[in-house]
Coordinates of C-alpha atoms in Angstrom, one line a residue:
X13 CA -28.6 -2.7 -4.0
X14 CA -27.4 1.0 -5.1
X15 CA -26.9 3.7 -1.8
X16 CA -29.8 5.9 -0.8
X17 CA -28.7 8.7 -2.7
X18 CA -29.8 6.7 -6.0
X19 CA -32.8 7.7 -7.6
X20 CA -36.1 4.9 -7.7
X21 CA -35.2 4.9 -11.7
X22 CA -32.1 3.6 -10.6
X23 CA -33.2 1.1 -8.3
X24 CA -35.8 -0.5 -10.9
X25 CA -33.3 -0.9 -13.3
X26 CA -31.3 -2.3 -11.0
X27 CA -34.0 -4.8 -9.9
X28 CA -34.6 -5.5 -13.8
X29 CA -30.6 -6.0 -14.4
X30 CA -30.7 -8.9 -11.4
X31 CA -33.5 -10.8 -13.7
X32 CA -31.7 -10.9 -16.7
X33 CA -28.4 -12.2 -15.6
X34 CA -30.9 -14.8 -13.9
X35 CA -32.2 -15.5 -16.9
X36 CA -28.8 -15.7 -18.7
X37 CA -27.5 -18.2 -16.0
X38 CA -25.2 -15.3 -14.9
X39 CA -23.3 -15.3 -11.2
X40 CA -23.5 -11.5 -11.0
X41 CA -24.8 -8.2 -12.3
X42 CA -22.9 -6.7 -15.4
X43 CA -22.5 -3.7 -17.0
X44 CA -24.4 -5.6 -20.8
X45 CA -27.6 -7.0 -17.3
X46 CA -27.7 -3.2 -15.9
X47 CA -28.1 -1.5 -19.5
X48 CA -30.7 -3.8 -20.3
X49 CA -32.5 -3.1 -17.0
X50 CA -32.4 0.9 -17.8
X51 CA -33.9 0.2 -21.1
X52 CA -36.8 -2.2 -18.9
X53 CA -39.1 0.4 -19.1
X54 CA -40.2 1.8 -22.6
X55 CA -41.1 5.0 -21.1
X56 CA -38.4 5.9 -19.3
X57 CA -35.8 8.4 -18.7
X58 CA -32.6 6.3 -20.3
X59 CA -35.2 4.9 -23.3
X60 CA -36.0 8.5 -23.9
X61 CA -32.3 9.7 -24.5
X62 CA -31.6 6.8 -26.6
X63 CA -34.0 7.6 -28.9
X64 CA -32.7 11.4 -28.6
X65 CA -28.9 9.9 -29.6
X66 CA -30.3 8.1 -32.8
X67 CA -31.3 4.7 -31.5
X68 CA -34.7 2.4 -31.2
X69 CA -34.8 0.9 -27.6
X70 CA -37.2 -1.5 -28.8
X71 CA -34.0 -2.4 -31.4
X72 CA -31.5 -2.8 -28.4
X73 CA -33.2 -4.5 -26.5
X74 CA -33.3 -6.9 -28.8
X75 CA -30.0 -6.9 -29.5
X76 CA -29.1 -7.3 -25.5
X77 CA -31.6 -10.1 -25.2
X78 CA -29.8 -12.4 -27.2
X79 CA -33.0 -14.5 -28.5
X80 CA -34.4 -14.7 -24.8
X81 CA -38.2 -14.8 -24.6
X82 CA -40.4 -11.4 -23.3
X83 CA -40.8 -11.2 -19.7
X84 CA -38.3 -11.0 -16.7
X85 CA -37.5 -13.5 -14.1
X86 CA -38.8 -13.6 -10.5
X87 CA -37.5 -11.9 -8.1
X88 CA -37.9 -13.9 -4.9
X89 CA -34.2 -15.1 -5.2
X90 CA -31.2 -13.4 -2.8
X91 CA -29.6 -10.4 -5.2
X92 CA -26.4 -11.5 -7.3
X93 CA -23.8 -9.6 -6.3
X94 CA -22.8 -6.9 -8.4
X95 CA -19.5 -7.6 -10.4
X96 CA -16.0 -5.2 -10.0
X97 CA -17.4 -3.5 -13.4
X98 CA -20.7 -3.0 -13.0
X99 CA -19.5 -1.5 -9.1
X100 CA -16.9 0.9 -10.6
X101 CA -20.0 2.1 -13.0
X102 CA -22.0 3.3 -10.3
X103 CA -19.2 5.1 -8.2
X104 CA -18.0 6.8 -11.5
X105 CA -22.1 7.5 -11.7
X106 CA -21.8 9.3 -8.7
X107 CA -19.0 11.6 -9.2
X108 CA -20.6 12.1 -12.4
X109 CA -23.4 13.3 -10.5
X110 CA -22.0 15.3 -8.0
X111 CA -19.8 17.7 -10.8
X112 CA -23.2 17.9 -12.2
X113 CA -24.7 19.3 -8.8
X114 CA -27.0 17.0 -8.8
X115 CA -28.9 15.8 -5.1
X116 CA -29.2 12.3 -6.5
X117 CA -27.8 10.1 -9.0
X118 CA -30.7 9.5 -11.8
X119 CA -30.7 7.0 -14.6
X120 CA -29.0 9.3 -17.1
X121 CA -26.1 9.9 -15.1
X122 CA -25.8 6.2 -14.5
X123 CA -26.5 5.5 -18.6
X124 CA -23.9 8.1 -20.0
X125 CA -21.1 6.4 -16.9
X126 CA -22.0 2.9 -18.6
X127 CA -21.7 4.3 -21.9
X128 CA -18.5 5.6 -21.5
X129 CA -16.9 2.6 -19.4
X130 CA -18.0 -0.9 -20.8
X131 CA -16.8 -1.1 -24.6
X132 CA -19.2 -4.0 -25.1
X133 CA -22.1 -1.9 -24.0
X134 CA -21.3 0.7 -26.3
X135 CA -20.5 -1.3 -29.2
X136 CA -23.6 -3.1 -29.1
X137 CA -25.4 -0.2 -29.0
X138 CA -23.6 2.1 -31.9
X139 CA -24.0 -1.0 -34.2
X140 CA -27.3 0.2 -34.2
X141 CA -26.9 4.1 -34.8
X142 CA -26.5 5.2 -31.5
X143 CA -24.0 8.3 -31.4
X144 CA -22.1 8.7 -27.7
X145 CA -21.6 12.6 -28.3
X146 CA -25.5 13.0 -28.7
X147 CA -26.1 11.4 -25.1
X148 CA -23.2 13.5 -24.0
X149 CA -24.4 16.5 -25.4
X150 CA -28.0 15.8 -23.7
X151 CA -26.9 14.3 -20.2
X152 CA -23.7 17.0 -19.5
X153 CA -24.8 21.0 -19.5
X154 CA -22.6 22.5 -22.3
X155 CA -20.7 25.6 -21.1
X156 CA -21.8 29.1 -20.4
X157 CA -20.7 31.4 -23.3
X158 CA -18.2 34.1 -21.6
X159 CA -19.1 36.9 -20.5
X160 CA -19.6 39.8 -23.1
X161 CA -17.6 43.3 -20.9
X162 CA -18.4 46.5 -23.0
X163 CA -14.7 47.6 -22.7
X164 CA -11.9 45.0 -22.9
X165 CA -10.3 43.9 -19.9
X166 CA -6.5 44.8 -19.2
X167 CA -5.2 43.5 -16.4
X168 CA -1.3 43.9 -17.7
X169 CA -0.9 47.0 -15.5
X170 CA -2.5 45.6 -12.3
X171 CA -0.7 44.8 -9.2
X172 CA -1.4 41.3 -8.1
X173 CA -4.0 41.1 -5.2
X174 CA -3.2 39.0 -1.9
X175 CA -3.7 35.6 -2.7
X176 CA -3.0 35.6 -6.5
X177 CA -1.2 32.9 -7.8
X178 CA 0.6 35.4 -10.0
X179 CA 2.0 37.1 -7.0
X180 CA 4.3 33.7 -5.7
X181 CA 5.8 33.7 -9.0
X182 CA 9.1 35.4 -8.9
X183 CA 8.7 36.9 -12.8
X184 CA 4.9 37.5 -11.6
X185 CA 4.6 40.4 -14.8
X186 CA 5.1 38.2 -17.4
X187 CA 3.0 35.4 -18.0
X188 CA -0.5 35.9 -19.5
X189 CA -3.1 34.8 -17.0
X190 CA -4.0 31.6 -18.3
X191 CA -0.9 30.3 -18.4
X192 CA -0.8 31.0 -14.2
X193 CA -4.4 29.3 -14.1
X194 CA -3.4 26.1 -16.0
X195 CA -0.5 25.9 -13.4
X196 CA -2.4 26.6 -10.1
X197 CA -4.9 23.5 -11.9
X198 CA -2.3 21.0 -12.3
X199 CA -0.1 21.9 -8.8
X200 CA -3.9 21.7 -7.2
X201 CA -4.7 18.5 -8.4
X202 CA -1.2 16.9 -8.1
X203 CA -1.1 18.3 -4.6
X204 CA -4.7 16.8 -4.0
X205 CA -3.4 13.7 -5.1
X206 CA 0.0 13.9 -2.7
X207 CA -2.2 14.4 0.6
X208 CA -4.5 11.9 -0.2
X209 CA -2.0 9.0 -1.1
X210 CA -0.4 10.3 2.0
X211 CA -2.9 9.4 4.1
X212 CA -3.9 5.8 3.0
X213 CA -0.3 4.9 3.5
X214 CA -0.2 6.4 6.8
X215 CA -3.1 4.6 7.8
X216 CA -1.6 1.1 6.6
X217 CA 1.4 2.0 8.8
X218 CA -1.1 3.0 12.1
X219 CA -3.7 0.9 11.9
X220 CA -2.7 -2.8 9.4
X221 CA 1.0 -2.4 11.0
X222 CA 0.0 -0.9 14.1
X223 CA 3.9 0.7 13.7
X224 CA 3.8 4.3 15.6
X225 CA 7.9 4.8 14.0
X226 CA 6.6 4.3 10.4
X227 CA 3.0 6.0 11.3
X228 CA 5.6 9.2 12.5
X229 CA 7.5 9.3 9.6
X230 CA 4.4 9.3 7.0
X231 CA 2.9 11.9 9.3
X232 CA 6.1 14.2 9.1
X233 CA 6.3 13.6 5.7
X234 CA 2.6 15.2 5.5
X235 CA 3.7 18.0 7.3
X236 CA 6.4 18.6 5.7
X237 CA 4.2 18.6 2.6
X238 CA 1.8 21.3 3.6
X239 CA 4.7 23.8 5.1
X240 CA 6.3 23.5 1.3
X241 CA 2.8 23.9 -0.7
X242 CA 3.0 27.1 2.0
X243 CA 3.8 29.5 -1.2
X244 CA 0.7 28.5 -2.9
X245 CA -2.1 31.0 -2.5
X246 CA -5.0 28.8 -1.4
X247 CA -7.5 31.1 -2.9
X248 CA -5.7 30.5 -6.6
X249 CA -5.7 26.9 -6.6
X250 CA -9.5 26.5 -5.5
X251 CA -9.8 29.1 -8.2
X252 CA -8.3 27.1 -10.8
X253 CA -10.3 24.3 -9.3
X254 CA -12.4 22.0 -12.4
X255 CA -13.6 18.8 -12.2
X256 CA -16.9 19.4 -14.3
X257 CA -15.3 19.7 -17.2
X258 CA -11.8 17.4 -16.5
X259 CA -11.8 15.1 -19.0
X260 CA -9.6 12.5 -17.0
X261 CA -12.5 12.2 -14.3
X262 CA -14.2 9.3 -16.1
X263 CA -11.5 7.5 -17.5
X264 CA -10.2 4.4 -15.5
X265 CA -9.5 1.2 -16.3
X266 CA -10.4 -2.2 -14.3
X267 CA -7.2 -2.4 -12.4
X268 CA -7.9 1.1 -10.7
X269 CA -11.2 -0.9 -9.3
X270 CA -8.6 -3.8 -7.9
X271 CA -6.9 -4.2 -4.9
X272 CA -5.7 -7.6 -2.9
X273 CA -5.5 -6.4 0.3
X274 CA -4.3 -3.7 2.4
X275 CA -0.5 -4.3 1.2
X276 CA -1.8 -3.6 -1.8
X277 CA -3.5 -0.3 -1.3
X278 CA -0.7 1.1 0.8
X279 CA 1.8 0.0 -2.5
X280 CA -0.4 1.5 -5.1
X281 CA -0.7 4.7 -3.3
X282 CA 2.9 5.0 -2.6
X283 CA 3.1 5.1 -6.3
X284 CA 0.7 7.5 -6.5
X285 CA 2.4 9.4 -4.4
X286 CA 5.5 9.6 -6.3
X287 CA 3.8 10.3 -9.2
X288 CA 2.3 13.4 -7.8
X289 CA 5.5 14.7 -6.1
X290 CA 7.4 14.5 -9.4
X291 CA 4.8 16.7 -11.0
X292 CA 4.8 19.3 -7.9
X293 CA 8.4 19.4 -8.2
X294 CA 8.7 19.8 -12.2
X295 CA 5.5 22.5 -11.9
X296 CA 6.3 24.0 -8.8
X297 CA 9.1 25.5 -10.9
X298 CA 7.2 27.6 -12.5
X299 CA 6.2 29.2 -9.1
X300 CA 9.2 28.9 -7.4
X301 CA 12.7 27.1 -7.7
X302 CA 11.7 26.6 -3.4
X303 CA 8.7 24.6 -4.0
X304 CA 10.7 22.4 -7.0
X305 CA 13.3 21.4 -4.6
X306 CA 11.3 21.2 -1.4
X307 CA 9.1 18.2 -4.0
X308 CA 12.0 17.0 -5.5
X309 CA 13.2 15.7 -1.1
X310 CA 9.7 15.0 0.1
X311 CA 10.0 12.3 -3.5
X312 CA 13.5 11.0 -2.3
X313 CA 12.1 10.6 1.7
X314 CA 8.9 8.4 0.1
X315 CA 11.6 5.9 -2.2
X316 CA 12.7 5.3 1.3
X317 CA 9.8 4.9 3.2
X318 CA 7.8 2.7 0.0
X319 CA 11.2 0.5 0.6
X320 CA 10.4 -0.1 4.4
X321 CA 7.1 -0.2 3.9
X322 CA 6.5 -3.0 1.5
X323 CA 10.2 -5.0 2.8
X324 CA 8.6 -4.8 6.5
X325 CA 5.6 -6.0 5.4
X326 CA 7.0 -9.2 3.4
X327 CA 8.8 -9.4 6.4
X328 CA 6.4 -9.4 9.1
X329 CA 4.6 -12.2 6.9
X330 CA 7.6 -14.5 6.5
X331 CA 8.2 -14.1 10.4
X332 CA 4.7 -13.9 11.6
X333 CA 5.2 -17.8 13.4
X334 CA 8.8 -17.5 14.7
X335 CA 8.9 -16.8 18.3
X336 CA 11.8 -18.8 18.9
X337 CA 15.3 -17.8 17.2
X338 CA 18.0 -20.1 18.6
X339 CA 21.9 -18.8 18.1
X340 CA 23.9 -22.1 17.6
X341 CA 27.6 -22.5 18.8
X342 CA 29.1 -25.8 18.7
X343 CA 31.4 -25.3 21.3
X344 CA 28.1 -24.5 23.4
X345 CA 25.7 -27.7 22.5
X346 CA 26.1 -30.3 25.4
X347 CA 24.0 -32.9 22.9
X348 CA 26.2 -32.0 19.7
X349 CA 24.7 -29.2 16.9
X350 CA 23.0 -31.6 15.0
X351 CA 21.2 -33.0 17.6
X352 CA 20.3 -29.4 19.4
X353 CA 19.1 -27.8 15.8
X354 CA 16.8 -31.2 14.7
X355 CA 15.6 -31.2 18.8
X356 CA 15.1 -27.8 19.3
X357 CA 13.5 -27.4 16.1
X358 CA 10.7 -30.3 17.0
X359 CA 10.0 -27.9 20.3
X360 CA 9.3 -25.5 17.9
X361 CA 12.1 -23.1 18.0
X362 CA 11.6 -21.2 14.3
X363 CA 15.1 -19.8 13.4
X364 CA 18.7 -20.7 14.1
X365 CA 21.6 -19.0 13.7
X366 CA 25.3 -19.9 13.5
X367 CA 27.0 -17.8 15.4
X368 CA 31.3 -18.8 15.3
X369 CA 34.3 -16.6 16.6
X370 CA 37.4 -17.8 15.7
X371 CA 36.9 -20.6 13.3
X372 CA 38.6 -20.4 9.4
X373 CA 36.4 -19.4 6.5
X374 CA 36.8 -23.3 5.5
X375 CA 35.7 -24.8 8.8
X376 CA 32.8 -22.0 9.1
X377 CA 31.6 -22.6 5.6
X378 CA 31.6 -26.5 5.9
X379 CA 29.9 -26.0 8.9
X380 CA 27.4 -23.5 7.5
X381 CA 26.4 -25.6 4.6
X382 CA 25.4 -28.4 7.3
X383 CA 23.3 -26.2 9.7
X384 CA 21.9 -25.3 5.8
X385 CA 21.1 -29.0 5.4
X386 CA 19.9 -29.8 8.8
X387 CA 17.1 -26.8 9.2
X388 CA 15.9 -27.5 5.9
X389 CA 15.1 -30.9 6.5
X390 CA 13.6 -29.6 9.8
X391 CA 11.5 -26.9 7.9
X392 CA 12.9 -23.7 9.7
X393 CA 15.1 -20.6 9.2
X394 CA 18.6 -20.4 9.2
X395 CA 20.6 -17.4 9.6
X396 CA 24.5 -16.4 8.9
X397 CA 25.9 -14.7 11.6
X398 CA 28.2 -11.6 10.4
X399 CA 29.3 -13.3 7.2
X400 CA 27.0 -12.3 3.7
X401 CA 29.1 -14.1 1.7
X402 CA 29.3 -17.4 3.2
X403 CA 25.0 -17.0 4.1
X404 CA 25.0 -16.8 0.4
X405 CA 27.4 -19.4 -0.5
X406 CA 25.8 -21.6 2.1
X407 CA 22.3 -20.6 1.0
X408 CA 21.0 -19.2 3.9
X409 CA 17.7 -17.5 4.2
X410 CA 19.6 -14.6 6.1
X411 CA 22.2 -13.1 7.6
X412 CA 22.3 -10.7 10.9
X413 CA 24.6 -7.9 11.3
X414 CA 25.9 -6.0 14.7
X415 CA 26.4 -2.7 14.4
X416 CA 30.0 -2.3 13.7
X417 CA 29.4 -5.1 10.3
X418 CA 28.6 -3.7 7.0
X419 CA 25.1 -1.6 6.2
X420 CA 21.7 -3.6 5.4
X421 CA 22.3 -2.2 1.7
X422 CA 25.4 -4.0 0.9
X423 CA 24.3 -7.2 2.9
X424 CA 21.3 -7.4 0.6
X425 CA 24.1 -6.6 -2.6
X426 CA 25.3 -9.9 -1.5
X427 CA 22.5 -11.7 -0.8
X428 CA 19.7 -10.6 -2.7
X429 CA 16.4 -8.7 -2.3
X430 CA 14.8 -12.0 -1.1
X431 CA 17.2 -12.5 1.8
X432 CA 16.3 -11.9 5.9
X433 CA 19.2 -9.6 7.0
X434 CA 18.5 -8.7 10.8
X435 CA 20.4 -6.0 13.0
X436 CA 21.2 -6.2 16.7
X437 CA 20.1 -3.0 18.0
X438 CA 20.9 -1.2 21.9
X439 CA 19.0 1.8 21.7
X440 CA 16.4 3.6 20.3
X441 CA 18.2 5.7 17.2
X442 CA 19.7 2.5 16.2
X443 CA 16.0 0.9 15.9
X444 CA 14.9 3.5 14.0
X445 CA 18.1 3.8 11.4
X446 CA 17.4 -0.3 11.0
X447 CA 13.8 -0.1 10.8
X448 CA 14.5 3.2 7.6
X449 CA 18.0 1.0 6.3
X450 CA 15.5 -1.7 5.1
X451 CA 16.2 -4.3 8.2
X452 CA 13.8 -7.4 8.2
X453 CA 14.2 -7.7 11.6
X454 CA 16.0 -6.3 15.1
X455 CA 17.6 -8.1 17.8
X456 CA 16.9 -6.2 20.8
X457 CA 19.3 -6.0 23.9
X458 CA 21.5 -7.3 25.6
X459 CA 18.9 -7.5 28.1
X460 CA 20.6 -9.4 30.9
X461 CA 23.9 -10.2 32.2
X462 CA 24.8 -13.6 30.3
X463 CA 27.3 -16.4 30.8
X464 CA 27.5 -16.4 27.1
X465 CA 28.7 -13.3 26.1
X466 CA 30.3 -10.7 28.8
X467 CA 28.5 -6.8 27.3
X468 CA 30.1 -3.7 28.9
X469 CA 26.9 -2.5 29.3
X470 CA 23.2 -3.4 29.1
X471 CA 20.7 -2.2 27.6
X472 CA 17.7 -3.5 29.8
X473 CA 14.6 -4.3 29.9
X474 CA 13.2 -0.3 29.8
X475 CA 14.8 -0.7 26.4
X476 CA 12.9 -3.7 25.0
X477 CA 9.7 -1.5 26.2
X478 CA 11.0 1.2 23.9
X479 CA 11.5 -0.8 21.1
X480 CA 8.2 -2.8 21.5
X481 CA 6.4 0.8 21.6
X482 CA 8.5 2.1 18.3
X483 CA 7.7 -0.2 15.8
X484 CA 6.0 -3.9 15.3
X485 CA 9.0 -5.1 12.8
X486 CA 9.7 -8.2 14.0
X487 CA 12.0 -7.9 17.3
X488 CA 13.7 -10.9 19.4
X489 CA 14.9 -9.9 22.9
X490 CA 18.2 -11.5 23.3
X491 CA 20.6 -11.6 25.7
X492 CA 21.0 -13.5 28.8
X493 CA 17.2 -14.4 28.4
X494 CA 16.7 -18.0 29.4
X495 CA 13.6 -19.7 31.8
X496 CA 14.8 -17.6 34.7
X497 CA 14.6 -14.5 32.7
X498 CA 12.0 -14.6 29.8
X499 CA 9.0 -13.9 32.3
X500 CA 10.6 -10.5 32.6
X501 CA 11.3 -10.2 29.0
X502 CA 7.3 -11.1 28.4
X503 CA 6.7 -7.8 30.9
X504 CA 9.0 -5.9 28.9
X505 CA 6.8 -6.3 26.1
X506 CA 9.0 -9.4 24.4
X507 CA 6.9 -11.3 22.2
X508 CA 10.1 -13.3 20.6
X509 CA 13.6 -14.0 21.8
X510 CA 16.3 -15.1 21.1
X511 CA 18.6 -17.7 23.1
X512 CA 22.0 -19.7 23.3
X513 CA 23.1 -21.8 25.9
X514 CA 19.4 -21.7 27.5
X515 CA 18.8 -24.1 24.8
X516 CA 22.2 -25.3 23.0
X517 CA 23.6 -26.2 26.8
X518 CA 20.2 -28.2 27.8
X519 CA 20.5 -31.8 28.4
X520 CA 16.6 -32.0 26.2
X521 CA 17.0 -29.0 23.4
X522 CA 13.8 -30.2 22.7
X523 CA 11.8 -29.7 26.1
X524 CA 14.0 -26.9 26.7
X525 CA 12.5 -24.9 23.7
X526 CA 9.4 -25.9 24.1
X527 CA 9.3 -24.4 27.7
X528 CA 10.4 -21.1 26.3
X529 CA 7.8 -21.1 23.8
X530 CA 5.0 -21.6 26.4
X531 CA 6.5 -18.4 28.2
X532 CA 5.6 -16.5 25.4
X533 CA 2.4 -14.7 24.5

C-alpha cells in the first residue's frame, strides 16, 4: 500500500490497480494496472483531467482492458507487490508533490508522474488524442509573470551586499547577474550532490564494513569538502535554489531504481561523487581559481578511496572463510610439503603460502608450480611469497609483500587486478598506507618471539589490538603464534593467523590445524 501522506484517491486506485493485474494473471502491480485503477472511477480527479487533455476515459479504458469483461476482481487476496516501475512512479509522485507544496500527494500528481515515466502508458493513451503538455499545463502552476517596477532596475553601480555570490568572484563587476545565478544553481546542486554521495559511502564504510580507517577517511574527505565550498555565500546558492521548475527532476531511467546490495550503492555513489566534484571544480572557476583546485584534490582523494573501497570489499568476500593461512617451507615440514599442504588443508587451514630463502628461481618455480597443483586439488589459496613474477608464472591466486619488496601497484602490474597481494605490516602507519595502496590483505606482527624467524623487534600483541580497531580488511596475526600462543592472539583481537612450524613441523598437520582453528572465534 502507498505511505500515509497519499491521498484516499490514491489509495482506491491503488486498490483497483491490484484487481486488474489479478485479473490479467499478473505477479505484481504495473505502471499499464495503476493507470487503469486512476481511471476506476468515472468521476474522478485523473478521469477529469484526461478529458481536459483531449481524451475519452471511457475510450482508454477500453484500450487498457484488453477485451476483459466489466467489473473488478475481489479483493480478499494478500496485495501483489508493487513492481520496481510502478515503485519509482510513486516516489517521483512525491517529489513531484512536494515542489508543488502540496501536504499530500493526490491522484494528479501521481497521473502526470505515470505519464511522464512509463512510455507504454503514454503511448496507449496519445493513440487516442491525449496531448501530455495539456495535463502538464493543468497539473503544474505555470509561472508568475515578473514583476512590472515603474523605473528600471540598475544594479551595475551597486556594491555587492554580504553574502552575494557576486562578491566571491574575483572580477565580481563584470558579469550580468544571471550569469552569477546560473552558477550559484549548478555549484548548489553539484555540491548537494557531493555531500550526499559522501555520506552513503561513509555509511558503507561504518556500518556494512564496520572499518573506522576507511569511515575516517570518507569523513575527512567531507570535511574537507565543506571548509573548500567555504567561499560560497550560503545565502546565494539557496537563492539560486529551483527544483519546481528543474526539468531533470523527473527524468530517470530504471537502473537509477536498481541496486544489488550495499556494494552496490556505496559504488554507484562513489561515481556520483566524482561526477559532482568534476563539475565543482570546472564551475568553481568561475568563482574562484581556489575552489577549482581545492575540487580538482578532493576528486583525486575519492579515485583512491572508490579503489579501496570496492578492492576491500571483493576482498573481504573472497577471504570471508580463511582463518587459517599456513606459510610452507620445505626445509620446515617434518611429514614432507605435500603431505603438510593436502593434511593441513583437510584441518581446514584456508591459505598457504611458499615462503623460500635461498633457493634458485628454477628450484623455486618448479616448486611453486607444485604447491599450485597441490592446493588446487585441495580447494584452497595459495600465495607467492616476495616473488610476482613467479606467483604469476606459477598461477597463484596471490602474492604477499614485506615492506622493503615492491608497492601493491606494481605487484598487481604483474599479476593482475584479480590477484590477492597481501602486505606484512608492524605498525599502525604501515596499516593504513596498505589498507589506501589497494592491499587485499595485512599480515599483522611479529607478535611473539619465534623459533622460525629471529625479528629485532616485536611488535606485540598491543599492536594486533590497534590493527583490529583500524580497519576490518582481512588481517592474520603472525608470528611466533602457535597452540601456546594463539589464546593470546584471540585476546588481542586476532580473528585469523597465520603459522609455520606450528603446523609444517607437527607430526599430524592435519590435527594440528584443526586445533588452531578451534582456538579461533
Amino acid at each position: 500500500m502507498p505511505p500515509p501522506d497519499f491521498t484516499p484517491a490514491v489509495e482506491r486506485a491503488l486498490e483497483a490497480a491490484q484487481g486488474w493485474a489479478r485479473r490479467q494473471g499478473a505477479d505484481d502491480v504495473r505502471p499499464l494496472h495503476l493507470l487503469r485503477g486512476l481511471l476506476d472511477e468515472e468521476e474522478g480527479r485523473a478521469a477529469a483531467l484526461l478529458r481536459a487533455a483531449g481524451l475519452d476515459p471511457a475510450a482508454a479504458r477500453a484500450a487498457l482492458d484488453g477485451g476483459t469483461s466489466d467489473g473488478v476482481a475481489p479483493h480478499a487476496e494478500a496485495p501483489l507487490p508493487l513492481h520496481a516501475s510502478t515503485q519509482g512512479v510513486f516516489r517521483a509522485a512525491r517529489r513531484l508533490a512536494e515542489d508543488l507544496l502540496e501536504t499530500g500527494v493526490a491522484s494528479e500528481a501521481l497521473l502526470l508522474t505515470l505519464l511522464r515515466r512509463d512510455e507504454a502508458a503514454r503511448g496507449t493513451l496519445e493513440a487516442l488524442g491525449f496531448a501530455l503538455a495539456r495535463l502538464e499545463d493543468a497539473v503544474v502552476p505555470a509561472p508568475k509573470p515578473p514583476l512590472a517596477l515603474d523605473d528600471p532596475l540598475d544594479l551595475g553601480g551597486a556594491a555587492p551586499a554580504a553574502g552575494d555570490f557576486a562578491a566571491a568572484r574575483p572580477d565580481a563587476g563584470g558579469k550580468p547577474p544571471a550569469a552569477d545565478l546560473d552558477t550559484a544553481r549548478i555549484l548548489d546542486a553539484a555540491a548537494n550532490r557531493a555531500r550526499e554521495a559522501l555520506r552513503v559511502a561513509e555509511d558503507y564504510c561504518r556500518f556494512a564494513l564496520d572499518d573506522a580507517l576507511l569511515t575516517g577517511e570518507l569523513k575527512r574527505l567531507r570535511h574537507d569538502l565543506a571548509a573548500a565550498l567555504e567561499v560560497l555565500p550560503p545565502l546565494s546558492l539557496l537563492a539560486a535554489r529551483e527544483t519546481l521548475r528543474d526539468v531533470g527532476v523527473s527524468l530517470s531511467t530504471a537502473r537509477e531504481e536498481e541496486r544489488r546490495s550495499p556494494r552496490d550503492v556505496a559504488f554507484v555513489n562513489l561515481k556520483r561523487l566524482q561526477e559532482a566534484l568534476r563539475s565543482l571544480e570546472e564551475y568553481g572557476k568561475v568563482v574562484s581559481p581556489d575552489l577549482g583546485r581545492a575540487a580538482e584534490a578532493l576528486r583525486y582523494r575519492s579515485y583512491t578511496l572508490e579503489r579501496v573501497v570496492l578492492l576491500g570489499a571483493a576482498a573481504r568476500q573472497r577471504l570471508a572463510t580463511a582463518r587459517l593461512y599456513v606459510l610452507v617451507t620445505a626445509a620446515l615440514c617434518k611429514t614432507g610439503i605435500e603431505r603438510v599442504v593436502k593434511e593441513a588443508a583437510a584441518g581446514g587451514a584456508s591459505v598457504f603460502q611458499l615462503r623460500e630463502k635461498g633457493v634458485d628461481d628454477r628450484e623455486l618455480l618448479g616448486r611453486a608450480r607444485q604447491m599450485r597443483r597441490w592446493t588446487r586439488e585441495a580447494g584452497v589459496l595459495f600465495v607467492m611469497n616476495d616473488r610476482p613474477d613467479l606467483a604469476r608464472l606459477a598461477e597463484a591466486d596471490g602474492v604477499h609483500l614485506g615492506q622493503a619488496d615492491m608497492p601493491v601497484k606494481d605487484a598487481r602490474r604483474v599479476l593482475g587486478p584479480e590477484a590477492l597481494v597481501g602486505v606484512s605490516t608492524h605498525d599502525l602507519d604501515q596499516v593504513k598506507r596498505a589498507v589506501l595502496d589497494g592491499a587485499s590483505y595485512l599480515g599483522v606482527g611479529p607478535t611473539f618471539p619465534s623459533d622460525t624467524k629471529a625479528f629485532r623487534e616485536l611488535a606485540g600483541p598491543e599492536f594486533v589490538r590497534r590493527a583490529a580497531a583500524a580497519t576490518t580488511l582481512p588481517a592474520f596475526v603472525l608470528g611466533g603464534v602457535n597452540h601456546e600462543t594463539v589464546g593470546k592472539a584471540v585476546e588481542a583481537g586476532a580473528r585469523r593467523v597465520a603459522v609455520s612450524q606450528a603446523v609444517c613441523a607437527a607430526d599430524d598437520p592435519r590435527t594440528a590445524a584443526a586445533e588452531l582453528l578451534r582456538a579461533l572465534p
